[in-house]
Amino acid sequence: MTTLHMTVGDREQLREETLQFVSNAEEQNSDDRHVLQFGTYDDLVSHLTPLRLSLIQTIAKTRPTSMREAARLVDRDISDVHSDLKQLEVLGILSLKEGGPSGTVQPVVSFDHIEMHIDYSLLDDRDADSAPASV
């Protein structure tokens, strides 16, 4: 199984955790470790909207041969799907393979699982100092 690990949180902390994660993966001799980092939860939800997640899942399940077929499968406008596919390609979540039937571009998801690790602080560091103690 190939898993895409998405992490959200403090960039420096994520950097350290990712280095440890990669080190552990190398010790396990695994080439199937892929990590995508987002600095904040807002970054994650702006890039991975419910429509985009549905599109990713549909492509992984049905393996459409073109962008147009992918748009038809999710019942969306081709221009919107094209834009989403380009953004997802930039993020490394999928690839767009040229040379499909009749010169089409085929979206390909090379992961079969996405795992999200979210560090969502309820208090900013400055808030933690002034927070009332609980009794």
mmCIF file of C-alpha atoms in Angstrom:
data_model
loop_
_atom_site.group_PDB
_atom_site.id
_atom_site.type_symbol
_atom_site.label_atom_id
_atom_site.label_comp_id
_atom_site.label_asym_id
_atom_site.label_seq_id
_atom_site.Cartn_x
_atom_site.Cartn_y
_atom_site.Cartn_z
ATOM 1 C CA MET A 1 0.000 0.000 0.000
ATOM 2 C CA THR A 2 1.325 3.456 -0.907
ATOM 3 C CA THR A 3 0.332 6.136 1.588
ATOM 4 C CA LEU A 4 0.543 9.905 1.294
ATOM 5 C CA HIS A 5 1.144 11.399 4.735
ATOM 6 C CA MET A 6 -0.170 14.958 5.108
ATOM 7 C CA THR A 7 0.972 16.941 8.092
ATOM 8 C CA VAL A 8 -0.240 20.247 9.484
ATOM 9 C CA GLY A 9 1.458 22.284 12.149
ATOM 10 C CA ASP A 10 4.424 24.435 13.057
ATOM 11 C CA ARG A 11 6.855 24.367 10.130
ATOM 12 C CA GLU A 12 10.001 23.934 12.254
ATOM 13 C CA GLN A 13 8.412 21.162 14.310
ATOM 14 C CA LEU A 14 7.147 19.540 11.109
ATOM 15 C CA ARG A 15 10.612 19.764 9.591
ATOM 16 C CA GLU A 16 12.112 17.922 12.550
ATOM 17 C CA GLU A 17 9.337 15.322 12.580
ATOM 18 C CA THR A 18 9.659 14.799 8.828
ATOM 19 C CA LEU A 19 13.414 14.276 9.096
ATOM 20 C CA GLN A 20 12.779 11.700 11.826
ATOM 21 C CA PHE A 21 10.028 10.105 9.743
ATOM 22 C CA VAL A 22 12.334 9.847 6.713
ATOM 23 C CA SER A 23 15.114 8.443 8.870
ATOM 24 C CA ASN A 24 12.762 5.784 10.260
ATOM 25 C CA ALA A 25 11.525 4.976 6.760
ATOM 26 C CA GLU A 26 15.091 4.533 5.522
ATOM 27 C CA GLU A 27 15.801 2.161 8.391
ATOM 28 C CA GLN A 28 12.768 0.131 7.326
ATOM 29 C CA ASN A 29 14.034 0.170 3.704
ATOM 30 C CA SER A 30 10.697 1.517 2.513
ATOM 31 C CA ASP A 31 10.385 3.591 -0.645
ATOM 32 C CA ASP A 32 6.637 4.063 -0.148
ATOM 33 C CA ARG A 33 6.875 7.058 2.234
ATOM 34 C CA HIS A 34 5.567 10.345 0.878
ATOM 35 C CA VAL A 35 4.977 13.439 3.013
ATOM 36 C CA LEU A 36 3.131 16.659 2.141
ATOM 37 C CA GLN A 37 3.376 19.463 4.707
ATOM 38 C CA PHE A 38 0.965 22.327 5.312
ATOM 39 C CA GLY A 39 1.885 25.121 7.714
ATOM 40 C CA THR A 40 -1.625 25.684 8.988
ATOM 41 C CA TYR A 41 -4.994 23.999 8.995
ATOM 42 C CA ASP A 42 -6.277 26.862 6.821
ATOM 43 C CA ASP A 43 -3.621 25.996 4.205
ATOM 44 C CA LEU A 44 -4.806 22.399 4.213
ATOM 45 C CA VAL A 45 -8.502 23.168 3.775
ATOM 46 C CA SER A 46 -7.869 25.803 1.102
ATOM 47 C CA HIS A 47 -5.862 23.311 -0.973
ATOM 48 C CA LEU A 48 -7.852 20.163 -0.200
ATOM 49 C CA THR A 49 -11.471 21.133 -0.492
ATOM 50 C CA PRO A 50 -14.171 18.453 -0.289
ATOM 51 C CA LEU A 51 -14.567 18.694 -4.090
ATOM 52 C CA ARG A 52 -10.848 18.082 -4.620
ATOM 53 C CA LEU A 53 -10.799 15.162 -2.190
ATOM 54 C CA SER A 54 -13.753 13.645 -4.022
ATOM 55 C CA LEU A 55 -11.930 14.144 -7.319
ATOM 56 C CA ILE A 56 -8.782 12.450 -5.958
ATOM 57 C CA GLN A 57 -10.812 9.505 -4.695
ATOM 58 C CA THR A 58 -12.722 9.148 -7.966
ATOM 59 C CA ILE A 59 -9.500 9.166 -9.989
ATOM 60 C CA ALA A 60 -7.889 6.591 -7.683
ATOM 61 C CA LYS A 61 -10.936 4.295 -7.922
ATOM 62 C CA THR A 62 -11.899 4.605 -11.585
ATOM 63 C CA ARG A 63 -8.639 5.564 -13.330
ATOM 64 C CA PRO A 64 -10.172 7.831 -15.970
ATOM 65 C CA THR A 65 -8.305 8.114 -19.264
ATOM 66 C CA SER A 66 -8.706 11.899 -19.566
ATOM 67 C CA MET A 67 -9.484 15.081 -17.664
ATOM 68 C CA ARG A 68 -12.821 15.244 -19.467
ATOM 69 C CA GLU A 69 -13.746 11.757 -18.252
ATOM 70 C CA ALA A 70 -12.720 12.695 -14.702
ATOM 71 C CA ALA A 71 -14.962 15.788 -14.891
ATOM 72 C CA ARG A 72 -17.856 13.673 -16.138
ATOM 73 C CA LEU A 73 -17.373 11.143 -13.335
ATOM 74 C CA VAL A 74 -17.608 13.826 -10.640
ATOM 75 C CA ASP A 75 -20.337 15.722 -12.530
ATOM 76 C CA ARG A 76 -18.381 18.983 -12.666
ATOM 77 C CA ASP A 77 -17.402 21.496 -15.321
ATOM 78 C CA ILE A 78 -14.217 20.524 -17.179
ATOM 79 C CA SER A 79 -12.581 23.935 -16.639
ATOM 80 C CA ASP A 80 -13.045 23.682 -12.857
ATOM 81 C CA VAL A 81 -11.722 20.126 -12.814
ATOM 82 C CA HIS A 82 -8.775 21.139 -15.010
ATOM 83 C CA SER A 83 -7.888 23.903 -12.529
ATOM 84 C CA ASP A 84 -8.178 21.506 -9.577
ATOM 85 C CA LEU A 85 -6.059 18.867 -11.318
ATOM 86 C CA LYS A 86 -3.311 21.404 -12.029
ATOM 87 C CA GLN A 87 -3.295 22.479 -8.362
ATOM 88 C CA LEU A 88 -3.218 18.857 -7.167
ATOM 89 C CA GLU A 89 -0.340 18.165 -9.559
ATOM 90 C CA VAL A 90 1.635 21.101 -8.124
ATOM 91 C CA LEU A 91 1.082 19.654 -4.630
ATOM 92 C CA GLY A 92 2.326 16.251 -5.809
ATOM 93 C CA ILE A 93 -0.910 14.458 -5.004
ATOM 94 C CA LEU A 94 -1.401 13.304 -8.575
ATOM 95 C CA SER A 95 0.328 13.466 -11.925
ATOM 96 C CA LEU A 96 -0.935 14.380 -15.358
ATOM 97 C CA LYS A 97 0.316 11.926 -17.967
ATOM 98 C CA GLU A 98 0.342 13.154 -21.549
ATOM 99 C CA GLY A 99 -0.214 10.845 -24.475
ATOM 100 C CA GLY A 100 -3.452 9.193 -23.490
ATOM 101 C CA PRO A 101 -6.036 8.167 -26.076
ATOM 102 C CA SER A 102 -6.321 10.800 -28.826
ATOM 103 C CA GLY A 103 -3.607 12.916 -27.201
ATOM 104 C CA THR A 104 -5.501 13.410 -23.961
ATOM 105 C CA VAL A 105 -3.977 14.090 -20.565
ATOM 106 C CA GLN A 106 -4.687 11.364 -18.014
ATOM 107 C CA PRO A 107 -4.836 12.192 -14.287
ATOM 108 C CA VAL A 108 -3.094 9.522 -12.211
ATOM 109 C CA VAL A 109 -3.139 9.129 -8.436
ATOM 110 C CA SER A 110 -0.241 6.960 -7.327
ATOM 111 C CA PHE A 111 -1.414 6.648 -3.716
ATOM 112 C CA ASP A 112 -4.076 4.307 -2.408
ATOM 113 C CA HIS A 113 -4.349 5.920 1.016
ATOM 114 C CA ILE A 114 -4.046 9.409 2.509
ATOM 115 C CA GLU A 115 -3.212 9.792 6.183
ATOM 116 C CA MET A 116 -3.547 13.237 7.787
ATOM 117 C CA HIS A 117 -1.650 14.319 10.881
ATOM 118 C CA ILE A 118 -2.979 17.611 12.208
ATOM 119 C CA ASP A 119 -1.439 19.622 15.038
ATOM 120 C CA TYR A 120 -4.133 22.189 15.824
ATOM 121 C CA SER A 121 -3.263 24.363 18.777
ATOM 122 C CA LEU A 122 -6.243 25.786 20.605
ATOM 123 C CA LEU A 123 -4.109 28.516 22.163
ATOM 124 C CA ASP A 124 -1.406 30.686 20.651
ATOM 125 C CA ASP A 125 1.821 30.748 22.651
ATOM 126 C CA ARG A 126 0.949 34.222 23.905
ATOM 127 C CA ASP A 127 -2.543 32.989 24.937
ATOM 128 C CA ALA A 128 -1.118 30.096 26.958
ATOM 129 C CA ASP A 129 0.730 32.530 29.266
ATOM 130 C CA SER A 130 -2.412 34.496 30.049
ATOM 131 C CA ALA A 131 -4.857 31.580 30.199
ATOM 132 C CA PRO A 132 -6.607 31.165 33.551
ATOM 133 C CA ALA A 133 -5.708 28.077 35.544
ATOM 134 C CA SER A 134 -8.429 25.500 35.866
ATOM 135 C CA VAL A 135 -9.601 24.540 39.323
#
